[in-house]
Short mmCIF file of C-alpha atoms and ligand atoms in Angstrom, two decimals:
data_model
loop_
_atom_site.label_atom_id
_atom_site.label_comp_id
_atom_site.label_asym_id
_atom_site.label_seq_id
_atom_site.Cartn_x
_atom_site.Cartn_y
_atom_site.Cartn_z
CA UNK A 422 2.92 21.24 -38.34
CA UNK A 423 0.01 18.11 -38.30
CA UNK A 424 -2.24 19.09 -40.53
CA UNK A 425 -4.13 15.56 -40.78
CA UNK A 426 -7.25 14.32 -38.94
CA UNK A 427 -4.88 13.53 -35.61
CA UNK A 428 -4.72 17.42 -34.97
CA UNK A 429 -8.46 17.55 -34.49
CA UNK A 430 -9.91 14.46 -33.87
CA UNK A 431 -8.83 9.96 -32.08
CA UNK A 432 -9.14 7.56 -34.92
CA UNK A 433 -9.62 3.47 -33.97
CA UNK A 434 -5.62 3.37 -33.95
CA UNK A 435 -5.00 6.07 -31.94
CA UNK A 436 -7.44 4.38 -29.21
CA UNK A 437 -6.32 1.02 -29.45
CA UNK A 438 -2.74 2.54 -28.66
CA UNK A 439 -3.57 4.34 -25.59
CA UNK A 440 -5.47 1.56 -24.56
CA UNK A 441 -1.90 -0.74 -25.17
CA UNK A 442 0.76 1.65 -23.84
CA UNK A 443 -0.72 3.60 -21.03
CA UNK A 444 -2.59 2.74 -17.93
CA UNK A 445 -6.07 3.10 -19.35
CA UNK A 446 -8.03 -0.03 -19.75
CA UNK A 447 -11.13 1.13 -21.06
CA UNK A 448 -11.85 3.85 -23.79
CA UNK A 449 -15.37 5.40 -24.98
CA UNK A 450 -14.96 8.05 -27.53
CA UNK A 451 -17.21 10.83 -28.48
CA UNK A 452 -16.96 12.44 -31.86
CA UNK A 453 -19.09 15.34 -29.87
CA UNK A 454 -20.31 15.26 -26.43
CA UNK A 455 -21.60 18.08 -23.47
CA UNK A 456 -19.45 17.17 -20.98
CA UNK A 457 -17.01 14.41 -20.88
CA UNK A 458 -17.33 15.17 -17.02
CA UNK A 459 -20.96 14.46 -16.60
CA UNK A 460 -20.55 11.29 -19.10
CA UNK A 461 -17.75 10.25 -16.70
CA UNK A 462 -20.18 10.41 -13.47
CA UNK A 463 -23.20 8.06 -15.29
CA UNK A 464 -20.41 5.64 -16.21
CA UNK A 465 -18.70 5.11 -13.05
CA UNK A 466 -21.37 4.01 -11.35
CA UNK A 467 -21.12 0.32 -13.57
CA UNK A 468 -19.52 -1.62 -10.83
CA UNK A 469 -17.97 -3.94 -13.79
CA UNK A 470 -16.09 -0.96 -15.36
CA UNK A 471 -12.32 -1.89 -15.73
CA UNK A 472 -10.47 1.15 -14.30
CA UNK A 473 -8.73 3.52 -15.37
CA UNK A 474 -11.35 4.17 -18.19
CA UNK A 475 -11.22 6.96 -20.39
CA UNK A 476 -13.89 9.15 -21.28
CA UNK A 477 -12.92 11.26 -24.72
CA UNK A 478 -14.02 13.64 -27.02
CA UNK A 479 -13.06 15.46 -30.21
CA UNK A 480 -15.50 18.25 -29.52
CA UNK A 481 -17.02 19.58 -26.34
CA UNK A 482 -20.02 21.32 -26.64
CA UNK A 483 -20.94 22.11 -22.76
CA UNK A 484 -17.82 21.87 -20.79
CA UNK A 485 -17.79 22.66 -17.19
CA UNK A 486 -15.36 24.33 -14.77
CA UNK A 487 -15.14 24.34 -11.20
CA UNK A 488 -18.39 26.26 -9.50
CA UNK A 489 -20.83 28.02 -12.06
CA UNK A 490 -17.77 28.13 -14.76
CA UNK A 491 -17.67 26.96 -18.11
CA UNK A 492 -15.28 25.58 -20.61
CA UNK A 493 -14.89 26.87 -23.54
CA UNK A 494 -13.89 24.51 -26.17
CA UNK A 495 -13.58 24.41 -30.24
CA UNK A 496 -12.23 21.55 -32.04
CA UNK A 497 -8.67 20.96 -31.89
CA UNK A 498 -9.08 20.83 -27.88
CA UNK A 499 -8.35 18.00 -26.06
CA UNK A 500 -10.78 17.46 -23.75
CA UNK A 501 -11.25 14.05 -21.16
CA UNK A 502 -11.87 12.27 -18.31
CA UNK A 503 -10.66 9.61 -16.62
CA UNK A 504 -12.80 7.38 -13.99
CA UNK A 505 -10.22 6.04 -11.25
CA UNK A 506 -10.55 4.32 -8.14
CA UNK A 507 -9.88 6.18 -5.26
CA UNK A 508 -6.39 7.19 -4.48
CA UNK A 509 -6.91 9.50 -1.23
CA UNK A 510 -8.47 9.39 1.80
CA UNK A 511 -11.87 11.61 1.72
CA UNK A 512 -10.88 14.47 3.94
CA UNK A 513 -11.67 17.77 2.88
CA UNK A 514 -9.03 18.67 1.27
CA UNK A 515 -7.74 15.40 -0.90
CA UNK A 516 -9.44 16.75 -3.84
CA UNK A 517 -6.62 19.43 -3.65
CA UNK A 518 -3.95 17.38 -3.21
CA UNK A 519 -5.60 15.51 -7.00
CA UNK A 520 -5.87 18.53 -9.17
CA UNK A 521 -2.68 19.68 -7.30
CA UNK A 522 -0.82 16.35 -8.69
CA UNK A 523 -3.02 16.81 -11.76
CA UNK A 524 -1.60 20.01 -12.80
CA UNK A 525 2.24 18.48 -12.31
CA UNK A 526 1.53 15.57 -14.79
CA UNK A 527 0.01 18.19 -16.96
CA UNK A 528 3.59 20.42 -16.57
CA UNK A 529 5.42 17.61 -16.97
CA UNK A 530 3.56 16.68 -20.14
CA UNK A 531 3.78 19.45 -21.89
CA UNK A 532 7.84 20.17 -20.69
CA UNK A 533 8.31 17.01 -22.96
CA UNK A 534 6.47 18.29 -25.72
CA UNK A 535 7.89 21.51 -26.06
CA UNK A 536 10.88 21.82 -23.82
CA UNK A 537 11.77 25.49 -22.66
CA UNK A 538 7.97 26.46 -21.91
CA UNK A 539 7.72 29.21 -19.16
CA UNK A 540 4.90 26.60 -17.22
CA UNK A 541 3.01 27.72 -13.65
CA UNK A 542 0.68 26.09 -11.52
CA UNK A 543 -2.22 28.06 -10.42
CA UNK A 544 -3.80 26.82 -7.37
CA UNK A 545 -5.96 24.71 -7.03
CA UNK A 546 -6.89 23.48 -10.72
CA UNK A 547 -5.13 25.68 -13.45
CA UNK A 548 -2.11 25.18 -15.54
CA UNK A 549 -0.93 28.66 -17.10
CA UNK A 550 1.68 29.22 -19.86
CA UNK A 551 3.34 32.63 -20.15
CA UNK A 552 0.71 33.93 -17.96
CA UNK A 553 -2.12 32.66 -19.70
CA UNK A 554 -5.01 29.54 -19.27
CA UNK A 555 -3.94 26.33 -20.85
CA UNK A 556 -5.23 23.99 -18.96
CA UNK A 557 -8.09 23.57 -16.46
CA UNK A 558 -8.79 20.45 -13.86
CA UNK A 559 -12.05 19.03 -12.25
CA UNK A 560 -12.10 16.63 -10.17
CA UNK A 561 -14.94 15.35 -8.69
CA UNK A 562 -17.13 11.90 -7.64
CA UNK A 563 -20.28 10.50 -8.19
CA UNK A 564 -22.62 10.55 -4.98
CA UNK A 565 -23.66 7.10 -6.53
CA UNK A 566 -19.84 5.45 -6.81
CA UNK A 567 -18.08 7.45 -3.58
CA UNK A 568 -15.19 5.11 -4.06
CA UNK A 569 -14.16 6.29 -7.87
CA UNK A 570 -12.98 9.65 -9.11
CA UNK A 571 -13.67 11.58 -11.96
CA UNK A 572 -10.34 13.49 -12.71
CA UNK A 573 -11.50 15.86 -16.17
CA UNK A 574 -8.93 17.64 -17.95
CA UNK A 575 -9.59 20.58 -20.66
CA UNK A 576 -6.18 21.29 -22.59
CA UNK A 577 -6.00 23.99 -25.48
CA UNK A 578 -3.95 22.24 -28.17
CA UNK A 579 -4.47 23.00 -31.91
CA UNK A 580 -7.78 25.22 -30.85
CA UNK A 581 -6.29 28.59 -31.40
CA UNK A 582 -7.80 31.43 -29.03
CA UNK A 583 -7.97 33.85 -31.40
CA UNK A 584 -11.28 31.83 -32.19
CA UNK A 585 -12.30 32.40 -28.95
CA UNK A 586 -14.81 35.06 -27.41
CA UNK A 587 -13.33 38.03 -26.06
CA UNK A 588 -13.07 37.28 -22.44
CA UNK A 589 -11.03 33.61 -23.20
CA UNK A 590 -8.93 34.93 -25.69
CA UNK A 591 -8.08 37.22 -23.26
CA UNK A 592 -6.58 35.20 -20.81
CA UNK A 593 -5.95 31.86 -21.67
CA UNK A 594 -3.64 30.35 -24.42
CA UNK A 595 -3.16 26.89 -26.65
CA UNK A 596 -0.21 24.73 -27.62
CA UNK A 597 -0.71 25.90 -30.73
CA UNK A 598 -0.24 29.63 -30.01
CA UNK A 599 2.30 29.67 -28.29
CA UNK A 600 4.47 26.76 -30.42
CA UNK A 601 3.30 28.16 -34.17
CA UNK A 602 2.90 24.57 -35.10
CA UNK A 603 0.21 21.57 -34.62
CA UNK A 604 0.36 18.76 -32.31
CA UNK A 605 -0.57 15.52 -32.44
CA UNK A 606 -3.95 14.69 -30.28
CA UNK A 607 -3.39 11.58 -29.59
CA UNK A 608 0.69 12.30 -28.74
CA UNK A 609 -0.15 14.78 -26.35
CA UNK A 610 -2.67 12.47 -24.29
CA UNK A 611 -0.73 9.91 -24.19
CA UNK A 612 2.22 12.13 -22.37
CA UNK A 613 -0.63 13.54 -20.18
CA UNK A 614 -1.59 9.83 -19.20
CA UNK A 615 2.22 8.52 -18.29
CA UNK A 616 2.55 11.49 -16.47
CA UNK A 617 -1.16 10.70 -14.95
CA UNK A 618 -0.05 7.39 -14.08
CA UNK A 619 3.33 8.32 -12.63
CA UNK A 620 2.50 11.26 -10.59
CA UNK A 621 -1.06 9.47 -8.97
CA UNK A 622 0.69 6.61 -8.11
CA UNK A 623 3.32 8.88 -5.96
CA UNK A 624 0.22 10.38 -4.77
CA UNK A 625 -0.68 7.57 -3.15
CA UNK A 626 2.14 6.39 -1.43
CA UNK A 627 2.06 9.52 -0.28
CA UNK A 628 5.49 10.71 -1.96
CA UNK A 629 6.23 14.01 -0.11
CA UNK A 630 8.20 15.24 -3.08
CA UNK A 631 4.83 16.29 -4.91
CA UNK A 632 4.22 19.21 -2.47
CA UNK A 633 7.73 20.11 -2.87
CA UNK A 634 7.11 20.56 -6.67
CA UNK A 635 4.03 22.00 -6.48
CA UNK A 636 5.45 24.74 -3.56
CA UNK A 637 8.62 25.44 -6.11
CA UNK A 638 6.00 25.70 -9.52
CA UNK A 639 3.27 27.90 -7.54
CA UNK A 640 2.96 30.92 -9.36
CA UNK A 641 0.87 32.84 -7.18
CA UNK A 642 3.57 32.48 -4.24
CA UNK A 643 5.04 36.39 -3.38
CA UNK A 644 2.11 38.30 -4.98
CA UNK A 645 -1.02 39.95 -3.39
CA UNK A 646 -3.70 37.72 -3.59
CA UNK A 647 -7.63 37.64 -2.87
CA UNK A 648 -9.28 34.00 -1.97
CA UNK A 649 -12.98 34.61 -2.69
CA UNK A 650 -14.50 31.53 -0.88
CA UNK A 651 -18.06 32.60 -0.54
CA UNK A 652 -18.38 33.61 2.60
CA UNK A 653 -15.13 33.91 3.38
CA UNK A 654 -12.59 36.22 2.01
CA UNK A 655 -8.88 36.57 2.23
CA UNK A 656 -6.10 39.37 0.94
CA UNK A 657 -2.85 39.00 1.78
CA UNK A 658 0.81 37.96 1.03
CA UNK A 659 0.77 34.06 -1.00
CA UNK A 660 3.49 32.09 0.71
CA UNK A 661 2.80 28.67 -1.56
CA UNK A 662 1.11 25.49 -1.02
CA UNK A 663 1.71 23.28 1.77
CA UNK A 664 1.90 19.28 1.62
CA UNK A 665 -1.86 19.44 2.46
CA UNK A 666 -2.63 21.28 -0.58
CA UNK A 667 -4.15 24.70 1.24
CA UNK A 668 -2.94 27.93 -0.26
CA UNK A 669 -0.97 30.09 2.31
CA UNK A 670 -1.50 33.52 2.62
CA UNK A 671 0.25 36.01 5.61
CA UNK A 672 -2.52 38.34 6.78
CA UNK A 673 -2.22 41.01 8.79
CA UNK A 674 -3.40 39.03 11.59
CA UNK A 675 -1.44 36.09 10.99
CA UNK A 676 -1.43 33.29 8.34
CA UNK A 677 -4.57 31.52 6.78
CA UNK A 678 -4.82 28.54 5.37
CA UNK A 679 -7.24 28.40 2.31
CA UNK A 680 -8.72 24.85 1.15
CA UNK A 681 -11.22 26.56 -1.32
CA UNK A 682 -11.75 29.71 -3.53
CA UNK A 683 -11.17 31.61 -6.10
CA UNK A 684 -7.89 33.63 -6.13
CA UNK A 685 -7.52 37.04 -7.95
CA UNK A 686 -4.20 39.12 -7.63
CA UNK A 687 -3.81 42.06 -6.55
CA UNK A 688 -1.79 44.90 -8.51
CA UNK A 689 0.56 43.94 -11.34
CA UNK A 690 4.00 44.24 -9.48
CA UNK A 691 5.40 41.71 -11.76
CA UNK A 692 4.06 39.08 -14.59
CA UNK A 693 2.50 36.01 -12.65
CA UNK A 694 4.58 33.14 -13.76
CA UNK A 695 7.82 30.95 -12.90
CA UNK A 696 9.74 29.64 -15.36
C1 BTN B 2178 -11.83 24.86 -14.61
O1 BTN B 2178 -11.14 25.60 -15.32
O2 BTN B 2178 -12.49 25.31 -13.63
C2 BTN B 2178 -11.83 23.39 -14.89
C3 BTN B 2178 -12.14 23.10 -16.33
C4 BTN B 2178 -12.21 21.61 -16.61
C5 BTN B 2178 -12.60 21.34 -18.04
C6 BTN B 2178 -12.58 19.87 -18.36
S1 BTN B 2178 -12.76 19.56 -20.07
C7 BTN B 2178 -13.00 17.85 -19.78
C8 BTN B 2178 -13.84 17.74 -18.53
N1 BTN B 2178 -15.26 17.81 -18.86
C9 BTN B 2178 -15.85 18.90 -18.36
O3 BTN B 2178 -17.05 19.20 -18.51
N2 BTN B 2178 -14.94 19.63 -17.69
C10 BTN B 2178 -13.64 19.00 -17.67
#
């Protein structure tokens, strides 16, 4: 169990070694900030930034998710984002293929920090443990700096949920919970960052053993599924990710590909997870 300071909050050290031993090359830290998203936008458009830089904070006070969504956060959450150059080509559906690679650094991560977790990917942006929210990925770019990415990560560490409201705790889950002990912050980022660093760069030499993984670790694949995309919605059959990054789903008339949306599933035939 970490019971000091480095459960809840970065100290100088802790930044000065993420700075030394992972790919970052610039840090700003926030004791409490809105959105280490928005912060990330303003900042990448300094042409002289030295990339990857880090945007972190202790405490989050107005996260954002993908669409309308919020992110809840409460100290003990680790909650970032990075500013990187460009590692995809802009068609539509890159940004998939990012959160996509995203959420495997994020499985590796925490499969090194507490082997034996039952870990899923939920396309296009969520990691899930034992069937609940752990982590949630946004990427997205400033209209001002189209060549960098912002790549934010929310992961529930030492913030238990049974702080949360009603409708988070219901769902979604923390290191914490479902270890019984305390984790280092700064430990657990600098996993997520290797793994960051790893898993981009196969990204963009265009490794096709990342759709692989994220076909095998798709937790949605064989369940009923609905792909609310606005104006635009799908039910069928989930047959996985393809090397794109589109979620398959058999219709009855005929496969769709889906590039955007929000999935719901349909009936409870079994618990939605892989271990
Ligand atoms: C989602 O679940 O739709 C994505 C949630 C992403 C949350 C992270 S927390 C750090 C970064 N800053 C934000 O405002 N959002 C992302």
């Amino acid at each position: 169990m970490k019971h000091g300071a480095g459960a809840f909050s970065f100290g100088e050290r802790d930044l000065e070694q993420i700075r030394r031993t992972t790919f970052v090359q610039t840090v700003e830290h926030h004791q409490e900030i809105e959105s280490t998203n928005t912060r990330a936008i303003r900042w990448a458009e300094d042409p002289a930034l030295a990339l990857p830089a880090l945007v972190l904070s202790d405490m989050q006070t107005g996260g954002r998710g993908r669409g309308t969504n919020r992110w809840w956060s409460a100290p003990g959450a680790l909650t970032f984002s990075l500013i990187l150059p460009r590692i995809t080509s802009s068609d539509e559906s890159s940004w998939l293929r990012i959160s996509l690679t995203a959420g495997l650094a994020v499985y590796d991560a925490l499969q090194q920090l507490r082997p034996g977790l039952q870990i899923g990917l939920k396309w296009p942006n969520d990691v899930f443990v034992q069937c609940r929210k752990i982590c949630g990925i946004l990427t997205e770019t400033s209209p001002r700096a189209p060549a960098r990415l912002v790549l934010g990560i929310g992961l529930n560490v030492n913030n238990s949920l049974a702080a949360a409201p009603s409708a988070v705790a219901a769902t979604a889950t923390s290191l914490v919970d479902v270890a019984g002990y305390r984790f280092d912050l700064s430990v657990v980022l600098t996993h997520v960052l290797r793994q960051l660093a790893e898993q981009l760069a196969a990204l963009a030499r265009a490794d096709t053993a990342l759709a692989s993984r994220w076909q095998e670790l798709c937790m949605l694949t064989g369940h009923h599924i609905q792909v609310d995309a606005g104006q635009r919605v799908t039910v069928g059959l989930c047959q996985g990710i393809d090397e794109s990054g589109a979620l398959l789903v058999d219709t009855p008339a005929g496969r769709e590909l889906c590039r955007s949306g929000v999935v719901t599933t349909r009936g409870q035939e079994e618990p939605v997870h892989r271990a």
